[in-house]
Amino acid sequence: MRVIAIVGSDGAGKSTLAARLVAELRRQGPVEQLYLGQSSGRIADWIATLPLVGRPLDRYLRRKSEEVHARKSAPPGTAAAVVIYLLSRWRAHQFRRLLRKCRRGVLIVTDRYPQAEVPGFRFDGPQLAKTPGGNGLVRRLAASELRLYQWMAAHVPLLVIRLDIDAETAHARKPDHKLAELREKTAVLPRLTYNGAPILALDARAPAETVLDAALRATRAALATAPG
């Protein structure tokens, strides 16, 4: 599958590297950038623009999101579980777009990539699997969400570029993110295998040109040996 996935903590420079890779690789053929996060913030921003119901619904969704993160050891209630599940369905919708573009011969560079090894949206995994239990509907949604992530993770990228960074540097770049959450991310992400995909680990603290050059060399090498 002609996909180059860029992963790493917030503040590692994923979006910047993805955009620069796309700009360079366009000289060789069709290439597009695709964001594969769960898009909760972007969806909430869009909902807030809807007439009449937009702002109240936006506040409700953000409150439910905060409740989920605050209650790490307890399963979410039905309303929160439905919101989480819909976000995962949105991610799967974006993933189907990726597959259609790949079938048309487009090289895709993704910002983030879904995985089924470690639960939690923070790691691009299934959120409902993080806190098993709940009522019957919550459990059914959790099982369905897990299948979605297993299906997405089964599509192995041509190359995963992991941008490694320490939590303190990431926090200095993204001070609106909690340091504890960044520490959790920077500890977990290096352990992910992405279903056996080739992984290039780069130091995100290095100069941007150094990171870009290494990513370009690895991407071109991967494309040169890719089947078809």
mmCIF file of C-alpha atoms in Angstrom:
data_model
loop_
_atom_site.group_PDB
_atom_site.id
_atom_site.type_symbol
_atom_site.label_atom_id
_atom_site.label_comp_id
_atom_site.label_asym_id
_atom_site.label_seq_id
_atom_site.Cartn_x
_atom_site.Cartn_y
_atom_site.Cartn_z
ATOM 1 C CA MET A 1 0.000 0.000 0.000
ATOM 2 C CA ARG A 2 1.510 3.291 -1.160
ATOM 3 C CA VAL A 3 1.200 5.111 2.148
ATOM 4 C CA ILE A 4 3.871 6.965 4.085
ATOM 5 C CA ALA A 5 2.622 7.424 7.662
ATOM 6 C CA ILE A 6 4.112 10.095 9.910
ATOM 7 C CA VAL A 7 3.548 9.490 13.613
ATOM 8 C CA GLY A 8 4.759 11.026 16.854
ATOM 9 C CA SER A 9 3.737 13.120 19.806
ATOM 10 C CA ASP A 10 2.096 16.514 19.561
ATOM 11 C CA GLY A 11 4.860 19.030 19.026
ATOM 12 C CA ALA A 12 7.044 16.633 17.054
ATOM 13 C CA GLY A 13 6.322 18.366 13.744
ATOM 14 C CA LYS A 14 4.186 15.744 11.985
ATOM 15 C CA SER A 15 2.038 18.167 9.993
ATOM 16 C CA THR A 16 5.013 20.262 8.916
ATOM 17 C CA LEU A 17 7.001 17.257 7.750
ATOM 18 C CA ALA A 18 3.979 15.788 5.948
ATOM 19 C CA ALA A 19 3.409 19.023 4.027
ATOM 20 C CA ARG A 20 7.078 19.323 3.054
ATOM 21 C CA LEU A 21 7.257 15.696 1.964
ATOM 22 C CA VAL A 22 4.209 16.147 -0.246
ATOM 23 C CA ALA A 23 5.713 19.265 -1.836
ATOM 24 C CA GLU A 24 8.947 17.398 -2.661
ATOM 25 C CA LEU A 25 7.349 14.150 -3.826
ATOM 26 C CA ARG A 26 4.894 15.857 -6.188
ATOM 27 C CA ARG A 27 7.770 16.127 -8.640
ATOM 28 C CA GLN A 28 7.641 12.348 -9.045
ATOM 29 C CA GLY A 29 3.894 11.816 -9.418
ATOM 30 C CA PRO A 30 0.488 12.226 -7.750
ATOM 31 C CA VAL A 31 0.732 12.555 -3.987
ATOM 32 C CA GLU A 32 -1.666 13.848 -1.339
ATOM 33 C CA GLN A 33 -1.580 14.568 2.377
ATOM 34 C CA LEU A 34 -4.311 13.115 4.599
ATOM 35 C CA TYR A 35 -4.973 13.673 8.299
ATOM 36 C CA LEU A 36 -5.915 10.437 10.076
ATOM 37 C CA GLY A 37 -6.534 11.648 13.614
ATOM 38 C CA GLN A 38 -10.022 11.295 15.073
ATOM 39 C CA SER A 39 -10.681 14.987 14.220
ATOM 40 C CA SER A 40 -12.656 15.724 17.398
ATOM 41 C CA GLY A 41 -11.446 19.320 17.583
ATOM 42 C CA ARG A 42 -12.085 19.964 13.901
ATOM 43 C CA ILE A 43 -15.543 18.406 14.026
ATOM 44 C CA ALA A 44 -16.431 20.392 17.151
ATOM 45 C CA ASP A 45 -15.307 23.613 15.463
ATOM 46 C CA TRP A 46 -17.544 22.810 12.488
ATOM 47 C CA ILE A 47 -20.504 21.934 14.720
ATOM 48 C CA ALA A 48 -20.148 25.267 16.530
ATOM 49 C CA THR A 49 -20.881 27.084 13.241
ATOM 50 C CA LEU A 50 -24.278 25.399 12.785
ATOM 51 C CA PRO A 51 -27.237 27.755 13.288
ATOM 52 C CA LEU A 52 -29.230 27.539 16.541
ATOM 53 C CA VAL A 53 -27.984 24.136 17.780
ATOM 54 C CA GLY A 54 -24.316 24.554 16.958
ATOM 55 C CA ARG A 55 -22.926 26.201 20.078
ATOM 56 C CA PRO A 56 -24.943 24.191 22.647
ATOM 57 C CA LEU A 57 -24.052 20.927 20.874
ATOM 58 C CA ASP A 58 -20.402 21.945 20.660
ATOM 59 C CA ARG A 59 -20.328 22.627 24.424
ATOM 60 C CA TYR A 60 -22.036 19.290 25.110
ATOM 61 C CA LEU A 61 -19.545 17.321 23.003
ATOM 62 C CA ARG A 62 -16.538 19.046 24.539
ATOM 63 C CA ARG A 63 -17.908 18.398 28.044
ATOM 64 C CA LYS A 64 -18.382 14.715 27.238
ATOM 65 C CA SER A 65 -14.837 14.553 25.875
ATOM 66 C CA GLU A 66 -13.461 16.056 29.078
ATOM 67 C CA GLU A 67 -15.464 13.578 31.155
ATOM 68 C CA VAL A 68 -13.973 10.649 29.246
ATOM 69 C CA HIS A 69 -10.405 11.834 29.827
ATOM 70 C CA ALA A 70 -11.092 12.645 33.477
ATOM 71 C CA ARG A 71 -12.534 9.186 34.234
ATOM 72 C CA LYS A 72 -9.666 7.042 32.968
ATOM 73 C CA SER A 73 -10.555 3.912 34.927
ATOM 74 C CA ALA A 74 -14.334 3.877 34.414
ATOM 75 C CA PRO A 75 -16.249 3.051 31.216
ATOM 76 C CA PRO A 76 -18.067 6.006 29.648
ATOM 77 C CA GLY A 77 -21.807 6.449 29.835
ATOM 78 C CA THR A 78 -24.011 5.807 26.839
ATOM 79 C CA ALA A 79 -23.939 9.371 25.463
ATOM 80 C CA ALA A 80 -20.144 9.669 25.729
ATOM 81 C CA ALA A 81 -19.689 6.201 24.208
ATOM 82 C CA VAL A 82 -21.831 7.155 21.228
ATOM 83 C CA VAL A 83 -19.775 10.323 20.674
ATOM 84 C CA ILE A 84 -16.531 8.334 20.870
ATOM 85 C CA TYR A 85 -17.861 5.707 18.499
ATOM 86 C CA LEU A 86 -18.944 8.320 15.957
ATOM 87 C CA LEU A 87 -15.458 9.844 16.050
ATOM 88 C CA SER A 88 -14.000 6.409 15.301
ATOM 89 C CA ARG A 89 -16.481 5.944 12.454
ATOM 90 C CA TRP A 90 -15.313 9.305 11.081
ATOM 91 C CA ARG A 91 -11.719 8.106 11.209
ATOM 92 C CA ALA A 92 -12.731 4.916 9.366
ATOM 93 C CA HIS A 93 -14.484 7.082 6.750
ATOM 94 C CA GLN A 94 -11.238 8.996 6.216
ATOM 95 C CA PHE A 95 -9.385 5.695 5.982
ATOM 96 C CA ARG A 96 -11.721 4.487 3.230
ATOM 97 C CA ARG A 97 -10.905 7.708 1.352
ATOM 98 C CA LEU A 98 -7.239 6.786 1.710
ATOM 99 C CA LEU A 99 -7.836 3.328 0.226
ATOM 100 C CA ARG A 100 -9.764 4.742 -2.736
ATOM 101 C CA LYS A 101 -6.968 7.188 -3.487
ATOM 102 C CA CYS A 102 -4.367 4.417 -3.223
ATOM 103 C CA ARG A 103 -6.312 2.311 -5.724
ATOM 104 C CA ARG A 104 -6.113 5.240 -8.155
ATOM 105 C CA GLY A 105 -2.327 5.213 -7.863
ATOM 106 C CA VAL A 106 -1.971 8.227 -5.562
ATOM 107 C CA LEU A 107 0.844 8.198 -3.012
ATOM 108 C CA ILE A 108 -0.595 9.190 0.369
ATOM 109 C CA VAL A 109 1.358 10.890 3.155
ATOM 110 C CA THR A 110 -0.598 10.691 6.401
ATOM 111 C CA ASP A 111 -0.412 12.791 9.529
ATOM 112 C CA ARG A 112 -0.955 10.043 12.197
ATOM 113 C CA TYR A 113 -2.043 6.460 11.579
ATOM 114 C CA PRO A 114 -4.552 4.188 13.347
ATOM 115 C CA GLN A 115 -3.292 1.189 15.329
ATOM 116 C CA ALA A 116 -4.902 -1.560 17.409
ATOM 117 C CA GLU A 117 -2.034 -2.410 19.790
ATOM 118 C CA VAL A 118 -2.641 0.131 22.572
ATOM 119 C CA PRO A 119 -6.105 1.551 23.309
ATOM 120 C CA GLY A 120 -6.784 5.254 23.502
ATOM 121 C CA PHE A 121 -7.354 8.095 21.030
ATOM 122 C CA ARG A 122 -4.173 9.635 22.406
ATOM 123 C CA PHE A 123 -2.231 6.870 20.644
ATOM 124 C CA ASP A 124 -4.576 6.611 17.622
ATOM 125 C CA GLY A 125 -6.086 3.425 19.024
ATOM 126 C CA PRO A 126 -9.643 2.436 19.959
ATOM 127 C CA GLN A 127 -10.838 4.640 22.826
ATOM 128 C CA LEU A 128 -13.637 2.436 24.165
ATOM 129 C CA ALA A 129 -11.244 -0.484 24.632
ATOM 130 C CA LYS A 130 -9.366 1.593 27.200
ATOM 131 C CA THR A 131 -12.048 1.091 29.865
ATOM 132 C CA PRO A 132 -13.850 -2.270 29.394
ATOM 133 C CA GLY A 133 -17.332 -2.682 30.780
ATOM 134 C CA GLY A 134 -20.368 -0.461 30.721
ATOM 135 C CA ASN A 135 -23.922 -1.282 29.753
ATOM 136 C CA GLY A 136 -24.881 -3.542 26.859
ATOM 137 C CA LEU A 137 -24.860 -0.797 24.230
ATOM 138 C CA VAL A 138 -21.482 0.523 25.377
ATOM 139 C CA ARG A 139 -20.002 -2.976 25.161
ATOM 140 C CA ARG A 140 -21.404 -3.497 21.646
ATOM 141 C CA LEU A 141 -20.031 -0.142 20.517
ATOM 142 C CA ALA A 142 -16.635 -1.035 22.013
ATOM 143 C CA ALA A 143 -16.540 -4.351 20.144
ATOM 144 C CA SER A 144 -17.506 -2.671 16.875
ATOM 145 C CA GLU A 145 -14.933 0.098 17.383
ATOM 146 C CA LEU A 146 -12.182 -2.445 18.058
ATOM 147 C CA ARG A 147 -13.003 -4.258 14.801
ATOM 148 C CA LEU A 148 -12.734 -0.946 12.952
ATOM 149 C CA TYR A 149 -9.230 -0.346 14.297
ATOM 150 C CA GLN A 150 -8.142 -3.909 13.629
ATOM 151 C CA TRP A 151 -9.342 -3.518 10.052
ATOM 152 C CA MET A 152 -7.472 -0.236 9.575
ATOM 153 C CA ALA A 153 -4.292 -1.520 11.239
ATOM 154 C CA ALA A 154 -4.299 -4.561 8.952
ATOM 155 C CA HIS A 155 -3.456 -2.206 6.065
ATOM 156 C CA VAL A 156 0.287 -1.854 6.582
ATOM 157 C CA PRO A 157 1.907 1.367 5.310
ATOM 158 C CA LEU A 158 4.855 1.264 2.962
ATOM 159 C CA LEU A 159 6.829 3.191 5.603
ATOM 160 C CA VAL A 160 6.162 4.656 9.043
ATOM 161 C CA ILE A 161 8.237 7.721 9.907
ATOM 162 C CA ARG A 162 8.237 8.153 13.681
ATOM 163 C CA LEU A 163 9.309 11.531 15.005
ATOM 164 C CA ASP A 164 10.805 10.991 18.444
ATOM 165 C CA ILE A 165 10.816 13.840 20.941
ATOM 166 C CA ASP A 166 11.004 14.240 24.702
ATOM 167 C CA ALA A 167 7.940 15.460 26.557
ATOM 168 C CA GLU A 168 9.567 18.665 27.801
ATOM 169 C CA THR A 169 10.540 19.810 24.301
ATOM 170 C CA ALA A 170 7.104 18.868 23.002
ATOM 171 C CA HIS A 171 5.499 20.887 25.799
ATOM 172 C CA ALA A 172 7.666 23.888 25.018
ATOM 173 C CA ARG A 173 6.401 23.736 21.437
ATOM 174 C CA LYS A 174 2.798 22.982 22.430
ATOM 175 C CA PRO A 175 2.235 24.634 25.832
ATOM 176 C CA ASP A 176 -1.544 24.187 25.495
ATOM 177 C CA HIS A 177 -1.054 20.411 25.901
ATOM 178 C CA LYS A 178 -0.715 18.872 29.359
ATOM 179 C CA LEU A 179 2.808 17.738 30.188
ATOM 180 C CA ALA A 180 1.543 14.506 31.763
ATOM 181 C CA GLU A 181 -0.272 13.579 28.554
ATOM 182 C CA LEU A 182 2.811 14.333 26.460
ATOM 183 C CA ARG A 183 4.919 12.154 28.749
ATOM 184 C CA GLU A 184 2.463 9.315 28.257
ATOM 185 C CA LYS A 185 2.532 9.755 24.493
ATOM 186 C CA THR A 186 6.296 9.940 24.192
ATOM 187 C CA ALA A 187 6.610 6.783 26.302
ATOM 188 C CA VAL A 188 4.040 4.698 24.406
ATOM 189 C CA LEU A 189 4.507 5.658 20.751
ATOM 190 C CA PRO A 190 8.027 4.157 20.364
ATOM 191 C CA ARG A 191 6.600 0.776 21.424
ATOM 192 C CA LEU A 192 4.065 0.582 18.603
ATOM 193 C CA THR A 193 4.904 -1.721 15.681
ATOM 194 C CA TYR A 194 2.109 -0.728 13.268
ATOM 195 C CA ASN A 195 1.520 -4.348 12.367
ATOM 196 C CA GLY A 196 5.112 -4.951 11.317
ATOM 197 C CA ALA A 197 5.512 -1.918 9.049
ATOM 198 C CA PRO A 198 9.046 -0.656 8.336
ATOM 199 C CA ILE A 199 9.700 2.171 10.812
ATOM 200 C CA LEU A 200 12.177 5.013 10.426
ATOM 201 C CA ALA A 201 12.812 6.713 13.776
ATOM 202 C CA LEU A 202 14.004 10.322 13.499
ATOM 203 C CA ASP A 203 14.966 12.803 16.197
ATOM 204 C CA ALA A 204 12.341 15.543 15.961
ATOM 205 C CA ARG A 205 14.695 17.919 17.805
ATOM 206 C CA ALA A 206 17.131 17.879 14.875
ATOM 207 C CA PRO A 207 17.112 20.742 12.345
ATOM 208 C CA ALA A 208 14.058 20.601 10.075
ATOM 209 C CA GLU A 209 16.177 20.199 6.938
ATOM 210 C CA THR A 210 18.002 17.227 8.458
ATOM 211 C CA VAL A 211 14.700 15.552 9.310
ATOM 212 C CA LEU A 212 13.278 16.258 5.849
ATOM 213 C CA ASP A 213 16.365 14.917 4.039
ATOM 214 C CA ALA A 214 16.338 11.677 6.030
ATOM 215 C CA ALA A 215 12.582 11.247 5.487
ATOM 216 C CA LEU A 216 12.931 11.862 1.743
ATOM 217 C CA ARG A 217 15.767 9.362 1.352
ATOM 218 C CA ALA A 218 13.850 6.664 3.227
ATOM 219 C CA THR A 219 10.633 7.368 1.323
ATOM 220 C CA ARG A 220 12.317 7.215 -2.071
ATOM 221 C CA ALA A 221 14.072 3.982 -1.108
ATOM 222 C CA ALA A 222 10.756 2.478 0.020
ATOM 223 C CA LEU A 223 9.046 3.537 -3.219
ATOM 224 C CA ALA A 224 11.863 2.103 -5.321
ATOM 225 C CA THR A 225 11.381 -1.357 -3.823
ATOM 226 C CA ALA A 226 7.569 -1.259 -3.557
ATOM 227 C CA PRO A 227 5.692 -3.868 -5.639
ATOM 228 C CA GLY A 228 3.855 -2.584 -8.679
#
